[in-house]
Amino acid sequence: MTTTEAGATPAPSPEAGADAVVTDHDRGVHGYHHQKDEHLKRLRRIEGQIRGLQRMVDEDVYCIDILTQVSASTKALQSFALQLLEEHLRHCVADAALKGGGEIDAKVEEATKAIGRLLRT
Amino acid sequence: MTTTEAGATPAPSPEAGADAVVTDHDRGVHGYHHQKDEHLKRLRRIEGQIRGLQRMVDEDVYCIDILTQVSASTKALQSFALQLLEEHLRHCVADAALKGGGEIDAKVEEATKAIGRLLRT
Amino acid sequence: MTTTEAGATPAPSPEAGADAVVTDHDRGVHGYHHQKDEHLKRLRRIEGQIRGLQRMVDEDVYCIDILTQVSASTKALQSFALQLLEEHLRHCVADAALKGGGEIDAKVEEATKAIGRLLRT
Amino acid sequence: MTTTEAGATPAPSPEAGADAVVTDHDRGVHGYHHQKDEHLKRLRRIEGQIRGLQRMVDEDVYCIDILTQVSASTKALQSFALQLLEEHLRHCVADAALKGGGEIDAKVEEATKAIGRLLRT
């Protein structure tokens, strides 16, 4: 994974599509880049929910109320995953299709396995 | 099961207060009390995973690798919920059964709704 | 809770047979008995949905529309499971609590494992 | 939906990419066509599982054993959905990418919503 180089490139936006040196893998890496702030905000909110759960346990809050909060945090994680997945399909998988060759099959299988892991949890 | 002692401890629960008459609701509140440290350790580990997700997004890690970490965090939240639920059934629901009356129906319906919320996510 | 009458009915359960001494396990077996018709109706509806899926595949219906129907069938199976679980907690688990001894721990652990299997899918 | 005509086309294989008259929607319809028999076999197996559940309820089988069978059926439905989704991404979404225009965004959004519905159940 060349995430470090990728992260270092000046134009991480996938819309810089004309750029010839950007491979679809780099694009995959960059797929969610332009929504980075939104993702980080979501994740900080989830982190706050988890700290809230610690407070609830510490203060002996009623089990059922804690379970309700766990459901909310899981839901928030799932919708973060869905948004990330949508960007991945739009950029990384679509680029693999444009590239042609076996690339698309590998990317689709990889994405399907990731979806399977989300379903199993 | 040290729920009775737990109920008698300089009760950290606001509902329980100094009240000596321990109701099954108080017991429910105390159901997970003796495993508090384990729960807090679990939740701190999950909080660390969420912070790890923020680092991954910040460092433009490949989408699929982030999704794998999201699945791990969701799984960890689910098993925390399951453990909490098991203690709730063992203490709160069982006590409602011993108490007799309609209490048990209310507790079981409440627990089933909580399980339903976990399943929907 | 009419478990006692239920347990006393000319027991339809093979395990129970004509045995007059109704154990909580027998009661567990009888937990959903009085709602048997409703359960069978639900399951026949789900069976119809699965046959509908076969028709859709056979008629080359658009993938996304098939996936929507799969989600509906999964949801129907989950709510059938939830209803069964609620009756199990109300009868089998509650009876184990009344019986006293280690029975309750075994029943609660068994129920929690079943809930875990539902969550994993 | 022109599923009938689509189903009648001689070359349902998406690899027949040169064919200009085949729209990506038709291809979507054809995405799972060549695996139709496998899909139908899977669905008939699931239908058998649902009938098995009816037998279990009818014979007063122990609740927990029924719940285990429900989990197995749900898992089977989920993996059927995953396979269908993989084919959809490989054919329908990939074709939308090749077609260019806004088509890909619509297809990706549609697929993500379908994945979301699977996760919610």
CSV table of C-alpha atoms in Angstrom, one decimal:
chain,number,residue,atom,x,y,z
A,1,MET,CA,0.0,0.0,0.0
A,2,THR,CA,1.5,3.3,-1.1
A,3,THR,CA,-0.7,5.3,1.3
A,4,THR,CA,2.1,7.4,2.5
A,5,GLU,CA,3.2,8.6,-1.0
A,6,ALA,CA,-0.5,8.8,-1.9
A,7,GLY,CA,-1.2,10.9,1.2
A,8,ALA,CA,1.7,13.1,0.2
A,9,THR,CA,0.5,13.9,-3.4
A,10,PRO,CA,-0.6,17.5,-3.8
A,11,ALA,CA,-3.9,16.8,-5.5
A,12,PRO,CA,-5.7,14.0,-3.7
A,13,SER,CA,-9.0,14.8,-5.2
A,14,PRO,CA,-10.3,12.0,-7.5
A,15,GLU,CA,-11.7,14.8,-9.7
A,16,ALA,CA,-8.1,15.4,-10.8
A,17,GLY,CA,-9.0,12.6,-13.3
A,18,ALA,CA,-7.0,14.0,-16.1
A,19,ASP,CA,-3.8,13.2,-14.2
A,20,ALA,CA,-2.2,10.3,-16.0
A,21,VAL,CA,0.1,9.2,-13.1
A,22,VAL,CA,-2.8,8.6,-10.7
A,23,THR,CA,-3.6,4.9,-10.6
A,24,ASP,CA,-7.0,3.5,-9.6
A,25,HIS,CA,-5.4,2.3,-6.4
A,26,ASP,CA,-4.3,5.8,-5.6
A,27,ARG,CA,-7.8,6.9,-6.5
A,28,GLY,CA,-9.2,4.3,-4.1
A,29,VAL,CA,-7.0,5.7,-1.4
A,30,HIS,CA,-8.2,9.1,-2.4
A,31,GLY,CA,-11.9,8.1,-2.8
A,32,TYR,CA,-13.0,9.6,0.5
A,33,HIS,CA,-10.4,12.2,0.8
A,34,HIS,CA,-12.5,15.2,-0.1
A,35,GLN,CA,-15.0,14.2,2.6
A,36,LYS,CA,-12.3,13.7,5.1
A,37,ASP,CA,-13.5,16.4,7.5
A,38,GLU,CA,-17.0,15.0,7.5
A,39,HIS,CA,-15.7,11.5,8.2
A,40,LEU,CA,-13.5,12.8,11.0
A,41,LYS,CA,-16.5,14.7,12.5
A,42,ARG,CA,-18.6,11.5,12.4
A,43,LEU,CA,-15.9,9.5,14.0
A,44,ARG,CA,-15.3,12.0,16.8
A,45,ARG,CA,-19.1,11.9,17.5
A,46,ILE,CA,-18.9,8.1,17.7
A,47,GLU,CA,-15.9,8.4,20.0
A,48,GLY,CA,-18.0,10.7,22.2
A,49,GLN,CA,-20.8,8.1,22.3
A,50,ILE,CA,-18.3,5.4,23.4
A,51,ARG,CA,-17.0,7.7,26.2
A,52,GLY,CA,-20.7,8.3,27.1
A,53,LEU,CA,-21.1,4.5,27.5
A,54,GLN,CA,-18.2,4.4,29.9
A,55,ARG,CA,-19.8,7.1,32.0
A,56,MET,CA,-23.1,5.2,32.0
A,57,VAL,CA,-21.4,2.0,33.2
A,58,ASP,CA,-19.5,3.9,35.8
A,59,GLU,CA,-22.7,5.5,37.1
A,60,ASP,CA,-24.5,2.2,37.1
A,61,VAL,CA,-27.1,3.3,34.6
A,62,TYR,CA,-29.9,0.8,34.0
A,63,CYS,CA,-28.6,-2.0,31.6
A,64,ILE,CA,-31.4,-1.4,29.0
A,65,ASP,CA,-30.5,2.3,28.6
A,66,ILE,CA,-26.9,1.3,28.0
A,67,LEU,CA,-28.0,-1.2,25.4
A,68,THR,CA,-30.0,1.5,23.6
A,69,GLN,CA,-26.9,3.6,23.5
A,70,VAL,CA,-24.8,0.7,22.2
A,71,SER,CA,-27.4,0.3,19.4
A,72,ALA,CA,-27.0,4.0,18.5
A,73,SER,CA,-23.2,3.7,18.3
A,74,THR,CA,-23.4,0.6,16.2
A,75,LYS,CA,-25.8,2.3,13.8
A,76,ALA,CA,-23.5,5.3,13.6
A,77,LEU,CA,-20.5,3.0,12.7
A,78,GLN,CA,-22.6,1.2,10.1
A,79,SER,CA,-23.6,4.4,8.3
A,80,PHE,CA,-20.0,5.7,8.4
A,81,ALA,CA,-19.0,2.4,6.7
A,82,LEU,CA,-21.8,2.7,4.1
A,83,GLN,CA,-20.7,6.2,3.2
A,84,LEU,CA,-17.1,5.1,2.9
A,85,LEU,CA,-18.2,2.1,0.8
A,86,GLU,CA,-20.2,4.3,-1.6
A,87,GLU,CA,-17.2,6.5,-2.3
A,88,HIS,CA,-15.1,3.4,-2.7
A,89,LEU,CA,-17.5,2.0,-5.3
A,90,ARG,CA,-17.8,5.3,-7.1
A,91,HIS,CA,-14.0,5.9,-7.4
A,92,CYS,CA,-12.0,2.8,-6.9
A,93,VAL,CA,-14.3,0.2,-8.4
A,94,ALA,CA,-15.4,2.5,-11.3
A,95,ASP,CA,-11.8,3.3,-12.1
A,96,ALA,CA,-10.9,-0.4,-12.2
A,97,ALA,CA,-13.7,-0.8,-14.7
A,98,LEU,CA,-12.3,2.0,-16.9
A,99,LYS,CA,-8.8,0.5,-16.6
A,100,GLY,CA,-10.1,-2.8,-18.0
A,101,GLY,CA,-8.4,-6.1,-17.5
A,102,GLY,CA,-8.9,-8.3,-14.5
A,103,GLU,CA,-8.6,-5.3,-12.1
A,104,ILE,CA,-12.4,-4.9,-11.8
A,105,ASP,CA,-13.0,-8.6,-10.8
A,106,ALA,CA,-10.4,-8.2,-8.0
A,107,LYS,CA,-11.8,-4.9,-6.8
A,108,VAL,CA,-15.4,-6.2,-6.8
A,109,GLU,CA,-14.4,-9.4,-4.9
A,110,GLU,CA,-12.5,-7.3,-2.4
A,111,ALA,CA,-15.5,-4.9,-1.9
A,112,THR,CA,-18.0,-7.8,-1.6
A,113,LYS,CA,-15.8,-9.5,1.1
A,114,ALA,CA,-15.8,-6.2,3.0
A,115,ILE,CA,-19.6,-6.0,2.7
A,116,GLY,CA,-19.8,-9.6,4.0
A,117,ARG,CA,-17.7,-8.6,7.0
A,118,LEU,CA,-20.1,-5.7,7.8
A,119,LEU,CA,-23.1,-8.0,7.5
A,120,ARG,CA,-21.6,-10.7,9.8
A,121,THR,CA,-21.3,-8.2,12.6
B,1,MET,CA,-24.4,-13.9,42.8
B,2,THR,CA,-23.6,-11.0,45.2
B,3,THR,CA,-26.4,-8.8,43.9
B,4,THR,CA,-27.7,-8.4,47.5
B,5,GLU,CA,-24.4,-7.2,48.8
B,6,ALA,CA,-24.0,-5.1,45.7
B,7,GLY,CA,-27.4,-3.6,46.4
B,8,ALA,CA,-26.3,-2.9,49.9
B,9,THR,CA,-23.0,-1.2,49.0
B,10,PRO,CA,-22.8,2.6,49.6
B,11,ALA,CA,-24.9,2.4,46.5
B,12,PRO,CA,-23.4,4.4,43.6
B,13,SER,CA,-26.7,4.2,41.8
B,14,PRO,CA,-29.0,7.3,42.2
B,15,GLU,CA,-32.1,5.0,42.0
B,16,ALA,CA,-30.9,2.8,44.8
B,17,GLY,CA,-29.7,5.5,47.2
B,18,ALA,CA,-29.3,4.3,50.8
B,19,ASP,CA,-32.5,2.4,50.6
B,20,ALA,CA,-32.1,-1.0,52.2
B,21,VAL,CA,-35.1,-2.6,50.5
B,22,VAL,CA,-33.5,-3.8,47.2
B,23,THR,CA,-36.1,-4.0,44.4
B,24,ASP,CA,-35.4,-6.0,41.3
B,25,HIS,CA,-35.0,-2.8,39.4
B,26,ASP,CA,-32.2,-1.9,41.8
B,27,ARG,CA,-30.8,-5.3,41.1
B,28,GLY,CA,-31.0,-4.7,37.4
B,29,VAL,CA,-29.1,-1.5,37.9
B,30,HIS,CA,-26.5,-3.6,39.8
B,31,GLY,CA,-26.6,-6.6,37.5
B,32,TYR,CA,-23.3,-5.7,35.8
B,33,HIS,CA,-21.8,-3.9,38.8
B,34,HIS,CA,-19.3,-6.6,39.8
B,35,GLN,CA,-18.0,-6.7,36.2
B,36,LYS,CA,-17.8,-3.0,35.9
B,37,ASP,CA,-14.0,-2.9,35.5
B,38,GLU,CA,-14.1,-5.5,32.8
B,39,HIS,CA,-16.8,-3.5,31.0
B,40,LEU,CA,-14.8,-0.3,31.3
B,41,LYS,CA,-11.7,-2.0,30.0
B,42,ARG,CA,-13.7,-3.3,27.0
B,43,LEU,CA,-15.1,0.2,26.3
B,44,ARG,CA,-11.8,1.9,26.5
B,45,ARG,CA,-10.4,-0.7,24.0
B,46,ILE,CA,-13.3,0.2,21.7
B,47,GLU,CA,-12.6,3.9,22.2
B,48,GLY,CA,-9.1,3.2,21.1
B,49,GLN,CA,-10.3,1.5,18.0
B,50,ILE,CA,-12.5,4.5,17.1
B,51,ARG,CA,-9.5,6.8,17.5
B,52,GLY,CA,-7.5,4.4,15.3
B,53,LEU,CA,-10.2,4.9,12.6
B,54,GLN,CA,-9.7,8.6,12.8
B,55,ARG,CA,-6.0,8.1,12.3
B,56,MET,CA,-6.6,5.9,9.3
B,57,VAL,CA,-9.0,8.4,7.7
B,58,ASP,CA,-6.5,11.2,8.4
B,59,GLU,CA,-3.6,9.2,6.8
B,60,ASP,CA,-5.7,8.3,3.7
B,61,VAL,CA,-5.5,4.6,4.5
B,62,TYR,CA,-7.1,2.4,1.8
B,63,CYS,CA,-11.0,2.3,2.2
B,64,ILE,CA,-11.2,-1.4,2.5
B,65,ASP,CA,-8.7,-1.5,5.4
B,66,ILE,CA,-10.8,1.1,7.2
B,67,LEU,CA,-14.0,-0.9,6.6
B,68,THR,CA,-12.3,-4.0,8.1
B,69,GLN,CA,-11.5,-1.9,11.2
B,70,VAL,CA,-15.1,-0.7,11.3
B,71,SER,CA,-16.3,-4.3,11.3
B,72,ALA,CA,-14.0,-5.1,14.2
B,73,SER,CA,-15.3,-2.2,16.3
B,74,THR,CA,-18.9,-3.1,15.6
B,75,LYS,CA,-18.2,-6.7,16.6
B,76,ALA,CA,-16.6,-5.5,19.8
B,77,LEU,CA,-19.6,-3.3,20.6
B,78,GLN,CA,-22.0,-6.2,19.9
B,79,SER,CA,-20.2,-8.6,22.3
B,80,PHE,CA,-20.1,-5.9,25.0
B,81,ALA,CA,-23.9,-5.6,24.5
B,82,LEU,CA,-24.3,-9.4,24.7
B,83,GLN,CA,-22.4,-9.6,27.9
B,84,LEU,CA,-24.5,-6.8,29.4
B,85,LEU,CA,-27.7,-8.5,28.2
B,86,GLU,CA,-26.7,-11.8,29.8
B,87,GLU,CA,-26.1,-10.2,33.2
B,88,HIS,CA,-29.4,-8.3,32.8
B,89,LEU,CA,-31.3,-11.6,32.1
B,90,ARG,CA,-29.6,-13.3,34.9
B,91,HIS,CA,-30.3,-10.6,37.5
B,92,CYS,CA,-33.0,-8.3,36.5
B,93,VAL,CA,-35.3,-10.6,34.6
B,94,ALA,CA,-34.8,-13.5,37.0
B,95,ASP,CA,-35.6,-11.3,40.0
B,96,ALA,CA,-38.8,-10.1,38.2
B,97,ALA,CA,-39.8,-13.8,37.9
B,98,LEU,CA,-39.1,-14.4,41.6
B,99,LYS,CA,-41.1,-11.3,42.5
B,100,GLY,CA,-44.1,-12.6,40.6
B,101,GLY,CA,-46.9,-10.4,39.4
B,102,GLY,CA,-46.8,-8.8,36.0
B,103,GLU,CA,-43.3,-7.6,36.5
B,104,ILE,CA,-41.8,-10.4,34.5
B,105,ASP,CA,-43.9,-9.6,31.4
B,106,ALA,CA,-42.8,-6.0,31.5
B,107,LYS,CA,-39.1,-6.9,31.9
B,108,VAL,CA,-39.2,-9.6,29.2
B,109,GLU,CA,-40.9,-7.2,26.8
B,110,GLU,CA,-38.3,-4.5,27.6
B,111,ALA,CA,-35.4,-6.9,27.0
B,112,THR,CA,-36.9,-8.2,23.8
B,113,LYS,CA,-37.2,-4.7,22.5
B,114,ALA,CA,-33.6,-4.0,23.3
B,115,ILE,CA,-32.5,-7.2,21.5
B,116,GLY,CA,-34.6,-6.1,18.5
B,117,ARG,CA,-32.8,-2.7,18.4
B,118,LEU,CA,-29.4,-4.6,18.4
B,119,LEU,CA,-30.6,-6.8,15.6
B,120,ARG,CA,-31.8,-3.9,13.5
B,121,THR,CA,-28.3,-2.3,13.5
C,1,MET,CA,-48.8,-16.4,32.2
C,2,THR,CA,-50.8,-19.6,31.5
C,3,THR,CA,-47.7,-21.8,31.4
C,4,THR,CA,-49.1,-23.9,34.2
C,5,GLU,CA,-52.3,-24.7,32.3
C,6,ALA,CA,-50.3,-25.0,29.2
C,7,GLY,CA,-47.9,-27.4,30.9
C,8,ALA,CA,-50.9,-29.4,32.1
C,9,THR,CA,-52.6,-29.7,28.7
C,10,PRO,CA,-52.7,-33.3,27.2
C,11,ALA,CA,-49.1,-32.5,26.3
C,12,PRO,CA,-48.5,-32.3,22.6
C,13,SER,CA,-44.8,-32.4,23.1
C,14,PRO,CA,-43.1,-35.8,22.4
C,15,GLU,CA,-40.5,-35.0,25.2
C,16,ALA,CA,-43.3,-34.4,27.6
C,17,GLY,CA,-45.5,-37.3,26.7
C,18,ALA,CA,-48.0,-38.2,29.4
C,19,ASP,CA,-45.5,-37.3,32.1
C,20,ALA,CA,-47.4,-35.4,34.8
C,21,VAL,CA,-44.3,-33.8,36.3
C,22,VAL,CA,-43.8,-30.8,34.1
C,23,THR,CA,-40.2,-29.7,34.2
C,24,ASP,CA,-39.1,-26.2,33.1
C,25,HIS,CA,-37.6,-27.7,30.0
C,26,ASP,CA,-41.1,-29.1,29.1
C,27,ARG,CA,-42.4,-25.6,29.7
C,28,GLY,CA,-39.8,-24.2,27.4
C,29,VAL,CA,-41.1,-26.6,24.8
C,30,HIS,CA,-44.5,-25.3,25.5
C,31,GLY,CA,-43.5,-21.7,25.7
C,32,TYR,CA,-44.7,-20.9,22.2
C,33,HIS,CA,-47.4,-23.5,22.0
C,34,HIS,CA,-50.4,-21.3,22.4
C,35,GLN,CA,-49.1,-19.1,19.6
C,36,LYS,CA,-48.4,-22.0,17.3
C,37,ASP,CA,-50.9,-21.1,14.6
C,38,GLU,CA,-49.6,-17.5,14.5
C,39,HIS,CA,-46.0,-18.8,14.1
C,40,LEU,CA,-47.0,-21.3,11.4
C,41,LYS,CA,-48.8,-18.5,9.5
C,42,ARG,CA,-45.8,-16.3,9.7
C,43,LEU,CA,-43.5,-19.1,8.4
C,44,ARG,CA,-45.8,-19.9,5.6
C,45,ARG,CA,-45.7,-16.2,4.6
C,46,ILE,CA,-41.9,-16.4,4.6
C,47,GLU,CA,-42.0,-19.6,2.6
C,48,GLY,CA,-44.1,-17.7,0.0
C,49,GLN,CA,-41.5,-14.9,-0.1
C,50,ILE,CA,-38.7,-17.4,-0.8
C,51,ARG,CA,-40.8,-18.9,-3.6
C,52,GLY,CA,-41.3,-15.3,-4.9
C,53,LEU,CA,-37.5,-14.9,-4.9
C,54,GLN,CA,-37.2,-18.0,-7.1
C,55,ARG,CA,-39.7,-16.5,-9.6
C,56,MET,CA,-37.8,-13.2,-9.6
C,57,VAL,CA,-34.5,-15.0,-10.4
C,58,ASP,CA,-36.2,-17.2,-13.0
C,59,GLU,CA,-37.8,-14.1,-14.7
C,60,ASP,CA,-34.5,-12.2,-14.7
C,61,VAL,CA,-35.9,-9.4,-12.4
C,62,TYR,CA,-33.4,-6.6,-11.8
C,63,CYS,CA,-30.8,-7.5,-9.1
C,64,ILE,CA,-31.6,-4.6,-6.9
C,65,ASP,CA,-35.3,-5.5,-6.7
C,66,ILE,CA,-34.4,-9.1,-5.7
C,67,LEU,CA,-32.1,-7.7,-3.0
C,68,THR,CA,-35.0,-5.6,-1.6
C,69,GLN,CA,-37.1,-8.8,-1.4
C,70,VAL,CA,-34.2,-10.6,0.3
C,71,SER,CA,-34.1,-7.9,2.9
C,72,ALA,CA,-37.8,-8.2,3.5
C,73,SER,CA,-37.5,-12.0,4.0
C,74,THR,CA,-34.6,-11.6,6.4
C,75,LYS,CA,-36.5,-9.0,8.4
C,76,ALA,CA,-39.5,-11.4,8.6
C,77,LEU,CA,-37.3,-14.2,9.9
C,78,GLN,CA,-35.7,-11.9,12.5
C,79,SER,CA,-39.1,-10.8,13.9
C,80,PHE,CA,-40.2,-14.4,14.0
C,81,ALA,CA,-37.1,-15.2,16.0
C,82,LEU,CA,-37.7,-12.2,18.3
C,83,GLN,CA,-41.2,-13.3,19.1
C,84,LEU,CA,-40.0,-16.9,19.8
C,85,LEU,CA,-37.3,-15.5,22.0
C,86,GLU,CA,-39.7,-13.4,24.0
C,87,GLU,CA,-41.9,-16.4,24.7
C,88,HIS,CA,-38.8,-18.4,25.7
C,89,LEU,CA,-37.7,-15.8,28.1
C,90,ARG,CA,-41.2,-15.4,29.6
C,91,HIS,CA,-41.7,-19.1,30.1
C,92,CYS,CA,-38.5,-21.1,30.1
C,93,VAL,CA,-36.1,-18.6,31.6
C,94,ALA,CA,-38.6,-17.4,34.2
C,95,ASP,CA,-39.5,-20.9,35.2
C,96,ALA,CA,-35.8,-21.7,35.7
C,97,ALA,CA,-35.5,-18.7,38.0
C,98,LEU,CA,-38.5,-20.0,40.0
C,99,LYS,CA,-37.0,-23.5,40.2
C,100,GLY,CA,-33.9,-22.0,41.7
C,101,GLY,CA,-30.5,-23.7,41.6
C,102,GLY,CA,-28.0,-23.3,38.8
C,103,GLU,CA,-30.8,-23.9,36.2
C,104,ILE,CA,-31.2,-20.1,35.6
C,105,ASP,CA,-27.5,-19.6,34.7
C,106,ALA,CA,-27.6,-22.4,32.2
C,107,LYS,CA,-30.8,-21.1,30.6
C,108,VAL,CA,-29.6,-17.5,30.4
C,109,GLU,CA,-26.3,-18.6,28.9
C,110,GLU,CA,-28.1,-20.7,26.4
C,111,ALA,CA,-30.5,-17.9,25.5
C,112,THR,CA,-27.6,-15.4,25.2
C,113,LYS,CA,-25.7,-17.7,22.8
C,114,ALA,CA,-28.8,-18.0,20.7
C,115,ILE,CA,-29.1,-14.2,20.6
C,116,GLY,CA,-25.4,-14.0,19.6
C,117,ARG,CA,-26.0,-16.3,16.7
C,118,LEU,CA,-28.9,-14.1,15.5
C,119,LEU,CA,-26.7,-11.0,15.8
C,120,ARG,CA,-23.8,-12.6,13.8
C,121,THR,CA,-26.1,-13.2,10.8
D,1,MET,CA,-38.3,-3.2,-17.2
D,2,THR,CA,-37.7,-5.1,-20.5
D,3,THR,CA,-36.7,-8.3,-18.6
D,4,THR,CA,-38.5,-10.5,-21.1
D,5,GLU,CA,-36.7,-9.2,-24.2
D,6,ALA,CA,-33.5,-9.0,-22.2
D,7,GLY,CA,-33.9,-12.6,-21.1
D,8,ALA,CA,-34.4,-13.5,-24.8
D,9,THR,CA,-31.2,-11.9,-26.1
D,10,PRO,CA,-28.8,-14.6,-27.3
D,11,ALA,CA,-25.6,-13.4,-25.6
D,12,PRO,CA,-26.4,-12.6,-22.0
D,13,SER,CA,-22.7,-12.6,-21.1
D,14,PRO,CA,-21.5,-9.1,-20.1
D,15,GLU,CA,-18.2,-9.9,-21.7
D,16,ALA,CA,-19.9,-9.3,-25.0
D,17,GLY,CA,-18.9,-5.7,-24.3
D,18,ALA,CA,-18.5,-4.7,-28.0
D,19,ASP,CA,-22.3,-5.1,-28.5
D,20,ALA,CA,-23.6,-1.5,-28.8
D,21,VAL,CA,-27.4,-2.2,-28.4
D,22,VAL,CA,-27.0,-3.8,-24.9
D,23,THR,CA,-27.7,-1.1,-22.3
D,24,ASP,CA,-26.1,-1.4,-18.9
D,25,HIS,CA,-29.6,-1.9,-17.5
D,26,ASP,CA,-30.1,-4.9,-19.7
D,27,ARG,CA,-26.7,-6.1,-18.5
D,28,GLY,CA,-27.8,-5.5,-14.9
D,29,VAL,CA,-30.7,-7.8,-15.6
D,30,HIS,CA,-28.2,-10.3,-17.1
D,31,GLY,CA,-25.7,-9.9,-14.3
D,32,TYR,CA,-26.7,-13.1,-12.5
D,33,HIS,CA,-28.2,-14.8,-15.5
D,34,HIS,CA,-25.4,-17.3,-16.2
D,35,GLN,CA,-25.6,-18.4,-12.5
D,36,LYS,CA,-29.4,-18.7,-12.5
D,37,ASP,CA,-29.4,-22.4,-11.8
D,38,GLU,CA,-27.0,-22.0,-8.8
D,39,HIS,CA,-29.2,-19.3,-7.4
D,40,LEU,CA,-32.4,-21.3,-7.9
D,41,LYS,CA,-30.7,-24.3,-6.2
D,42,ARG,CA,-29.7,-22.1,-3.2
D,43,LEU,CA,-33.2,-20.6,-2.9
D,44,ARG,CA,-34.8,-24.0,-3.0
D,45,ARG,CA,-32.5,-25.1,-0.2
D,46,ILE,CA,-33.6,-22.1,1.8
D,47,GLU,CA,-37.3,-22.8,1.0
D,48,GLY,CA,-36.6,-26.3,2.5
D,49,GLN,CA,-35.1,-24.8,5.6
D,50,ILE,CA,-38.3,-22.6,6.1
D,51,ARG,CA,-40.5,-25.7,5.7
D,52,GLY,CA,-38.2,-27.4,8.2
D,53,LEU,CA,-39.0,-24.5,10.6
D,54,GLN,CA,-42.7,-25.1,10.2
D,55,ARG,CA,-42.2,-28.8,11.1
D,56,MET,CA,-40.2,-27.8,14.2
D,57,VAL,CA,-42.9,-25.4,15.4
D,58,ASP,CA,-45.6,-28.0,14.7
D,59,GLU,CA,-43.7,-30.7,16.6
D,60,ASP,CA,-43.0,-28.3,19.6
D,61,VAL,CA,-39.3,-28.5,19.2
D,62,TYR,CA,-37.3,-26.6,21.9
D,63,CYS,CA,-37.3,-22.9,21.2
D,64,ILE,CA,-33.5,-22.6,21.2
D,65,ASP,CA,-33.2,-25.3,18.5
D,66,ILE,CA,-35.7,-23.4,16.3
D,67,LEU,CA,-33.7,-20.1,16.8
D,68,THR,CA,-30.5,-21.9,15.7
D,69,GLN,CA,-32.3,-23.0,12.5
D,70,VAL,CA,-33.6,-19.4,12.0
D,71,SER,CA,-30.0,-18.1,12.2
D,72,ALA,CA,-28.9,-20.7,9.6
D,73,SER,CA,-31.7,-19.6,7.2
D,74,THR,CA,-30.9,-15.9,7.7
D,75,LYS,CA,-27.2,-16.6,7.0
D,76,ALA,CA,-28.1,-18.5,3.8
D,77,LEU,CA,-30.3,-15.6,2.6
D,78,GLN,CA,-27.5,-13.1,3.4
D,79,SER,CA,-24.9,-15.1,1.3
D,80,PHE,CA,-27.4,-15.4,-1.5
D,81,ALA,CA,-27.7,-11.6,-1.4
D,82,LEU,CA,-23.9,-11.1,-1.3
D,83,GLN,CA,-23.4,-13.3,-4.4
D,84,LEU,CA,-26.1,-11.4,-6.3
D,85,LEU,CA,-24.6,-8.1,-5.2
D,86,GLU,CA,-21.1,-9.2,-6.4
D,87,GLU,CA,-22.5,-10.0,-9.8
D,88,HIS,CA,-24.4,-6.7,-9.9
D,89,LEU,CA,-21.3,-4.7,-9.1
D,90,ARG,CA,-19.2,-6.6,-11.6
D,91,HIS,CA,-21.7,-6.2,-14.5
D,92,CYS,CA,-24.2,-3.4,-13.9
D,93,VAL,CA,-22.0,-1.0,-12.0
D,94,ALA,CA,-18.9,-1.6,-14.0
D,95,ASP,CA,-20.9,-1.1,-17.2
D,96,ALA,CA,-22.3,2.2,-15.9
D,97,ALA,CA,-18.7,3.3,-15.3
D,98,LEU,CA,-17.7,2.4,-18.9
D,99,LYS,CA,-20.8,4.2,-20.3
D,100,GLY,CA,-19.7,7.3,-18.5
D,101,GLY,CA,-22.0,10.2,-17.7
D,102,GLY,CA,-23.9,10.4,-14.4
D,103,GLU,CA,-25.0,6.8,-14.8
D,104,ILE,CA,-22.3,5.5,-12.4
D,105,ASP,CA,-23.4,7.8,-9.6
D,106,ALA,CA,-27.0,6.6,-9.9
D,107,LYS,CA,-26.0,2.9,-9.9
D,108,VAL,CA,-23.6,3.3,-7.0
D,109,GLU,CA,-26.2,5.2,-4.9
D,110,GLU,CA,-28.7,2.5,-5.8
D,111,ALA,CA,-26.4,-0.3,-4.8
D,112,THR,CA,-25.3,1.4,-1.6
D,113,LYS,CA,-29.0,1.8,-0.6
D,114,ALA,CA,-29.5,-1.9,-1.2
D,115,ILE,CA,-26.5,-2.8,1.0
D,116,GLY,CA,-27.9,-0.5,3.7
D,117,ARG,CA,-31.2,-2.3,3.6
D,118,LEU,CA,-29.3,-5.6,4.0
D,119,LEU,CA,-27.4,-4.2,7.0
D,120,ARG,CA,-30.5,-2.9,8.7
D,121,THR,CA,-32.0,-6.4,8.8
